Amino acid sequence: MLSHHEFATLMLVKDAPEQVELDRPDLESLLESKLIEWEELEAGKKSPRLTVQGKYFLQAVA
């Protein structure tokens, strides 16, 4: 089960990934749970995005 901080971060990744601070500790947990992954952008930048499992998780709790 996710903490309320992890759940909020997952929702933020879904709705506004560009606003997620990349040093958030919740991101590590979501990466380990395979709910998010890194999307490689131009110039070596990265952005979090939902995985298929992350999308299913959010659909299940909605």
CSV table of N, CA, C and O in Angstrom, one decimal:
chain,number,residue,atom,x,y,z
A,1,MET,N,0.8,-1.2,0.0
A,1,MET,CA,0.0,0.0,0.0
A,1,MET,C,0.9,1.2,0.0
A,1,MET,O,2.0,1.2,0.6
A,2,LEU,N,0.4,2.3,-0.7
A,2,LEU,CA,1.2,3.5,-0.7
A,2,LEU,C,0.8,4.4,0.4
A,2,LEU,O,-0.3,4.4,0.9
A,3,SER,N,1.8,5.2,0.8
A,3,SER,CA,1.6,6.2,1.8
A,3,SER,C,0.8,7.4,1.1
A,3,SER,O,0.7,7.4,-0.1
A,4,HIS,N,0.3,8.3,1.9
A,4,HIS,CA,-0.5,9.4,1.3
A,4,HIS,C,0.5,10.3,0.5
A,4,HIS,O,0.1,10.8,-0.5
A,5,HIS,N,1.7,10.4,0.9
A,5,HIS,CA,2.7,11.2,0.1
A,5,HIS,C,3.0,10.5,-1.2
A,5,HIS,O,3.1,11.2,-2.3
A,6,GLU,N,3.2,9.2,-1.2
A,6,GLU,CA,3.4,8.5,-2.5
A,6,GLU,C,2.2,8.5,-3.4
A,6,GLU,O,2.4,8.7,-4.6
A,7,PHE,N,1.0,8.4,-2.8
A,7,PHE,CA,-0.2,8.5,-3.7
A,7,PHE,C,-0.3,9.9,-4.3
A,7,PHE,O,-0.6,10.0,-5.5
A,8,ALA,N,0.0,10.9,-3.5
A,8,ALA,CA,-0.1,12.3,-4.0
A,8,ALA,C,1.0,12.5,-5.1
A,8,ALA,O,0.7,13.1,-6.1
A,9,THR,N,2.2,11.9,-4.9
A,9,THR,CA,3.2,12.0,-5.9
A,9,THR,C,2.8,11.3,-7.2
A,9,THR,O,3.0,11.8,-8.3
A,10,LEU,N,2.2,10.1,-7.1
A,10,LEU,CA,1.7,9.4,-8.2
A,10,LEU,C,0.7,10.2,-9.0
A,10,LEU,O,0.7,10.2,-10.2
A,11,MET,N,-0.2,10.8,-8.3
A,11,MET,CA,-1.2,11.7,-9.0
A,11,MET,C,-0.6,12.9,-9.7
A,11,MET,O,-1.0,13.2,-10.8
A,12,LEU,N,0.4,13.4,-9.1
A,12,LEU,CA,1.1,14.6,-9.7
A,12,LEU,C,1.9,14.1,-10.9
A,12,LEU,O,1.8,14.8,-11.9
A,13,VAL,N,2.5,12.9,-10.9
A,13,VAL,CA,3.1,12.4,-12.1
A,13,VAL,C,2.1,12.2,-13.2
A,13,VAL,O,2.4,12.5,-14.4
A,14,LYS,N,0.9,11.8,-12.9
A,14,LYS,CA,-0.1,11.6,-13.9
A,14,LYS,C,-0.6,12.9,-14.5
A,14,LYS,O,-0.7,13.0,-15.7
A,15,ASP,N,-0.9,13.9,-13.6
A,15,ASP,CA,-1.5,15.1,-14.1
A,15,ASP,C,-0.5,16.2,-14.5
A,15,ASP,O,-0.8,17.1,-15.3
A,16,ALA,N,0.7,16.3,-13.9
A,16,ALA,CA,1.6,17.4,-14.1
A,16,ALA,C,3.1,16.9,-13.9
A,16,ALA,O,3.7,17.4,-13.0
A,17,PRO,N,3.6,16.0,-14.7
A,17,PRO,CA,4.9,15.5,-14.4
A,17,PRO,C,6.0,16.5,-14.5
A,17,PRO,O,7.0,16.4,-13.8
A,18,GLU,N,5.8,17.6,-15.2
A,18,GLU,CA,6.8,18.7,-15.3
A,18,GLU,C,6.9,19.4,-14.0
A,18,GLU,O,7.9,20.1,-13.8
A,19,GLN,N,5.9,19.3,-13.1
A,19,GLN,CA,6.0,20.0,-11.8
A,19,GLN,C,6.6,19.1,-10.7
A,19,GLN,O,6.7,19.6,-9.5
A,20,VAL,N,6.9,17.9,-10.9
A,20,VAL,CA,7.5,17.0,-9.9
A,20,VAL,C,8.9,17.3,-9.7
A,20,VAL,O,9.7,17.4,-10.6
A,21,GLU,N,9.3,17.5,-8.4
A,21,GLU,CA,10.7,17.7,-8.1
A,21,GLU,C,11.4,16.4,-8.2
A,21,GLU,O,10.9,15.4,-7.5
A,22,LEU,N,12.4,16.3,-8.9
A,22,LEU,CA,13.1,15.0,-9.2
A,22,LEU,C,13.8,14.4,-8.1
A,22,LEU,O,14.2,13.3,-8.1
A,23,ASP,N,14.0,15.2,-7.0
A,23,ASP,CA,14.7,14.7,-5.8
A,23,ASP,C,13.8,14.3,-4.7
A,23,ASP,O,14.2,14.0,-3.6
A,24,ARG,N,12.5,14.2,-5.0
A,24,ARG,CA,11.5,13.7,-4.0
A,24,ARG,C,11.8,12.3,-3.6
A,24,ARG,O,11.9,11.4,-4.4
A,25,PRO,N,11.8,12.0,-2.3
A,25,PRO,CA,12.1,10.6,-1.9
A,25,PRO,C,11.0,9.6,-2.3
A,25,PRO,O,11.2,8.5,-2.5
A,26,ASP,N,9.8,10.1,-2.5
A,26,ASP,CA,8.6,9.3,-2.9
A,26,ASP,C,8.9,8.7,-4.3
A,26,ASP,O,8.4,7.6,-4.6
A,27,LEU,N,9.6,9.3,-5.1
A,27,LEU,CA,9.9,8.8,-6.5
A,27,LEU,C,10.6,7.5,-6.4
A,27,LEU,O,10.3,6.6,-7.2
A,28,GLU,N,11.6,7.4,-5.5
A,28,GLU,CA,12.3,6.1,-5.4
A,28,GLU,C,11.4,5.0,-5.1
A,28,GLU,O,11.5,3.9,-5.7
A,29,SER,N,10.5,5.2,-4.2
A,29,SER,CA,9.5,4.1,-3.8
A,29,SER,C,8.6,3.8,-4.9
A,29,SER,O,8.4,2.6,-5.2
A,30,LEU,N,8.2,4.8,-5.7
A,30,LEU,CA,7.3,4.5,-6.8
A,30,LEU,C,8.0,3.8,-8.0
A,30,LEU,O,7.5,3.0,-8.7
A,31,LEU,N,9.3,4.1,-8.1
A,31,LEU,CA,10.2,3.4,-9.1
A,31,LEU,C,10.3,2.0,-8.7
A,31,LEU,O,10.2,1.1,-9.6
A,32,GLU,N,10.6,1.7,-7.4
A,32,GLU,CA,10.8,0.4,-7.0
A,32,GLU,C,9.5,-0.5,-7.1
A,32,GLU,O,9.6,-1.7,-7.4
A,33,SER,N,8.4,0.2,-6.9
A,33,SER,CA,7.1,-0.5,-7.0
A,33,SER,C,6.7,-0.6,-8.5
A,33,SER,O,5.6,-1.2,-8.8
A,34,LYS,N,7.5,-0.1,-9.4
A,34,LYS,CA,7.2,-0.1,-10.8
A,34,LYS,C,5.9,0.6,-11.2
A,34,LYS,O,5.2,0.2,-12.2
A,35,LEU,N,5.6,1.6,-10.5
A,35,LEU,CA,4.4,2.4,-10.8
A,35,LEU,C,4.7,3.6,-11.7
A,35,LEU,O,3.9,4.2,-12.3
A,36,ILE,N,6.0,4.0,-11.6
A,36,ILE,CA,6.5,5.1,-12.5
A,36,ILE,C,7.8,4.6,-13.1
A,36,ILE,O,8.4,3.6,-12.7
A,37,GLU,N,8.2,5.3,-14.2
A,37,GLU,CA,9.5,5.1,-14.8
A,37,GLU,C,10.0,6.4,-15.3
A,37,GLU,O,9.3,7.4,-15.3
A,38,TRP,N,11.3,6.4,-15.7
A,38,TRP,CA,11.9,7.7,-16.2
A,38,TRP,C,11.7,7.7,-17.7
A,38,TRP,O,11.9,6.7,-18.4
A,39,GLU,N,11.3,8.9,-18.2
A,39,GLU,CA,11.2,9.1,-19.6
A,39,GLU,C,12.4,10.0,-20.0
A,39,GLU,O,12.6,11.1,-19.3
A,40,GLU,N,13.2,9.6,-20.9
A,40,GLU,CA,14.3,10.4,-21.3
A,40,GLU,C,13.9,11.5,-22.3
A,40,GLU,O,13.2,11.2,-23.2
A,41,LEU,N,14.3,12.7,-21.9
A,41,LEU,CA,13.9,13.9,-22.8
A,41,LEU,C,15.2,14.4,-23.5
A,41,LEU,O,16.3,13.8,-23.3
A,42,GLU,N,15.0,15.4,-24.2
A,42,GLU,CA,16.2,16.0,-24.9
A,42,GLU,C,17.3,16.5,-23.9
A,42,GLU,O,17.0,16.8,-22.8
A,43,ALA,N,18.5,16.5,-24.4
A,43,ALA,CA,19.6,17.0,-23.7
A,43,ALA,C,19.9,16.3,-22.3
A,43,ALA,O,20.3,16.9,-21.4
A,44,GLY,N,19.5,15.0,-22.3
A,44,GLY,CA,19.8,14.2,-21.1
A,44,GLY,C,18.9,14.5,-19.9
A,44,GLY,O,19.1,13.9,-18.8
A,45,LYS,N,17.9,15.3,-20.1
A,45,LYS,CA,16.9,15.5,-19.0
A,45,LYS,C,16.0,14.3,-18.9
A,45,LYS,O,15.8,13.5,-19.8
A,46,LYS,N,15.3,14.1,-17.8
A,46,LYS,CA,14.4,13.1,-17.6
A,46,LYS,C,13.1,13.6,-16.9
A,46,LYS,O,13.1,14.6,-16.2
A,47,SER,N,12.1,12.8,-17.1
A,47,SER,CA,10.8,13.2,-16.5
A,47,SER,C,10.1,11.9,-16.0
A,47,SER,O,10.2,10.9,-16.7
A,48,PRO,N,9.4,11.9,-14.9
A,48,PRO,CA,8.7,10.7,-14.5
A,48,PRO,C,7.4,10.5,-15.3
A,48,PRO,O,6.8,11.5,-15.7
A,49,ARG,N,7.1,9.3,-15.5
A,49,ARG,CA,5.8,9.0,-16.2
A,49,ARG,C,5.2,7.7,-15.6
A,49,ARG,O,6.0,6.8,-15.1
A,50,LEU,N,3.9,7.6,-15.7
A,50,LEU,CA,3.3,6.4,-15.2
A,50,LEU,C,3.6,5.2,-16.0
A,50,LEU,O,3.7,5.3,-17.3
A,51,THR,N,3.7,4.0,-15.4
A,51,THR,CA,3.8,2.7,-16.1
A,51,THR,C,2.4,2.2,-16.3
A,51,THR,O,1.5,2.8,-15.8
A,52,VAL,N,2.3,1.1,-17.0
A,52,VAL,CA,1.0,0.5,-17.2
A,52,VAL,C,0.5,0.1,-15.8
A,52,VAL,O,-0.7,0.3,-15.5
A,53,GLN,N,1.3,-0.4,-14.9
A,53,GLN,CA,0.9,-0.8,-13.6
A,53,GLN,C,0.4,0.5,-12.8
A,53,GLN,O,-0.5,0.4,-12.0
A,54,GLY,N,1.1,1.6,-13.0
A,54,GLY,CA,0.7,2.8,-12.3
A,54,GLY,C,-0.7,3.3,-12.8
A,54,GLY,O,-1.5,3.7,-12.0
A,55,LYS,N,-0.9,3.2,-14.1
A,55,LYS,CA,-2.2,3.5,-14.6
A,55,LYS,C,-3.3,2.6,-14.1
A,55,LYS,O,-4.4,3.1,-13.7
A,56,TYR,N,-3.1,1.3,-14.0
A,56,TYR,CA,-4.0,0.4,-13.5
A,56,TYR,C,-4.3,0.7,-12.0
A,56,TYR,O,-5.4,0.6,-11.5
A,57,PHE,N,-3.3,1.0,-11.3
A,57,PHE,CA,-3.4,1.3,-9.8
A,57,PHE,C,-4.4,2.5,-9.6
A,57,PHE,O,-5.3,2.4,-8.8
A,58,LEU,N,-4.1,3.5,-10.4
A,58,LEU,CA,-5.0,4.7,-10.3
A,58,LEU,C,-6.4,4.4,-10.7
A,58,LEU,O,-7.3,5.0,-10.1
A,59,GLN,N,-6.6,3.6,-11.7
A,59,GLN,CA,-7.9,3.3,-12.2
A,59,GLN,C,-8.7,2.5,-11.1
A,59,GLN,O,-9.9,2.6,-10.9
A,60,ALA,N,-7.9,1.6,-10.4
A,60,ALA,CA,-8.5,0.7,-9.4
A,60,ALA,C,-9.0,1.5,-8.2
A,60,ALA,O,-10.0,1.2,-7.5
A,61,VAL,N,-8.3,2.6,-7.8
A,61,VAL,CA,-8.7,3.4,-6.6
A,61,VAL,C,-9.6,4.5,-7.0
A,61,VAL,O,-10.1,5.2,-6.0
A,62,ALA,N,-9.8,4.8,-8.2
A,62,ALA,CA,-10.7,5.9,-8.6
A,62,ALA,C,-12.2,5.5,-8.4
A,62,ALA,O,-12.6,4.5,-8.4
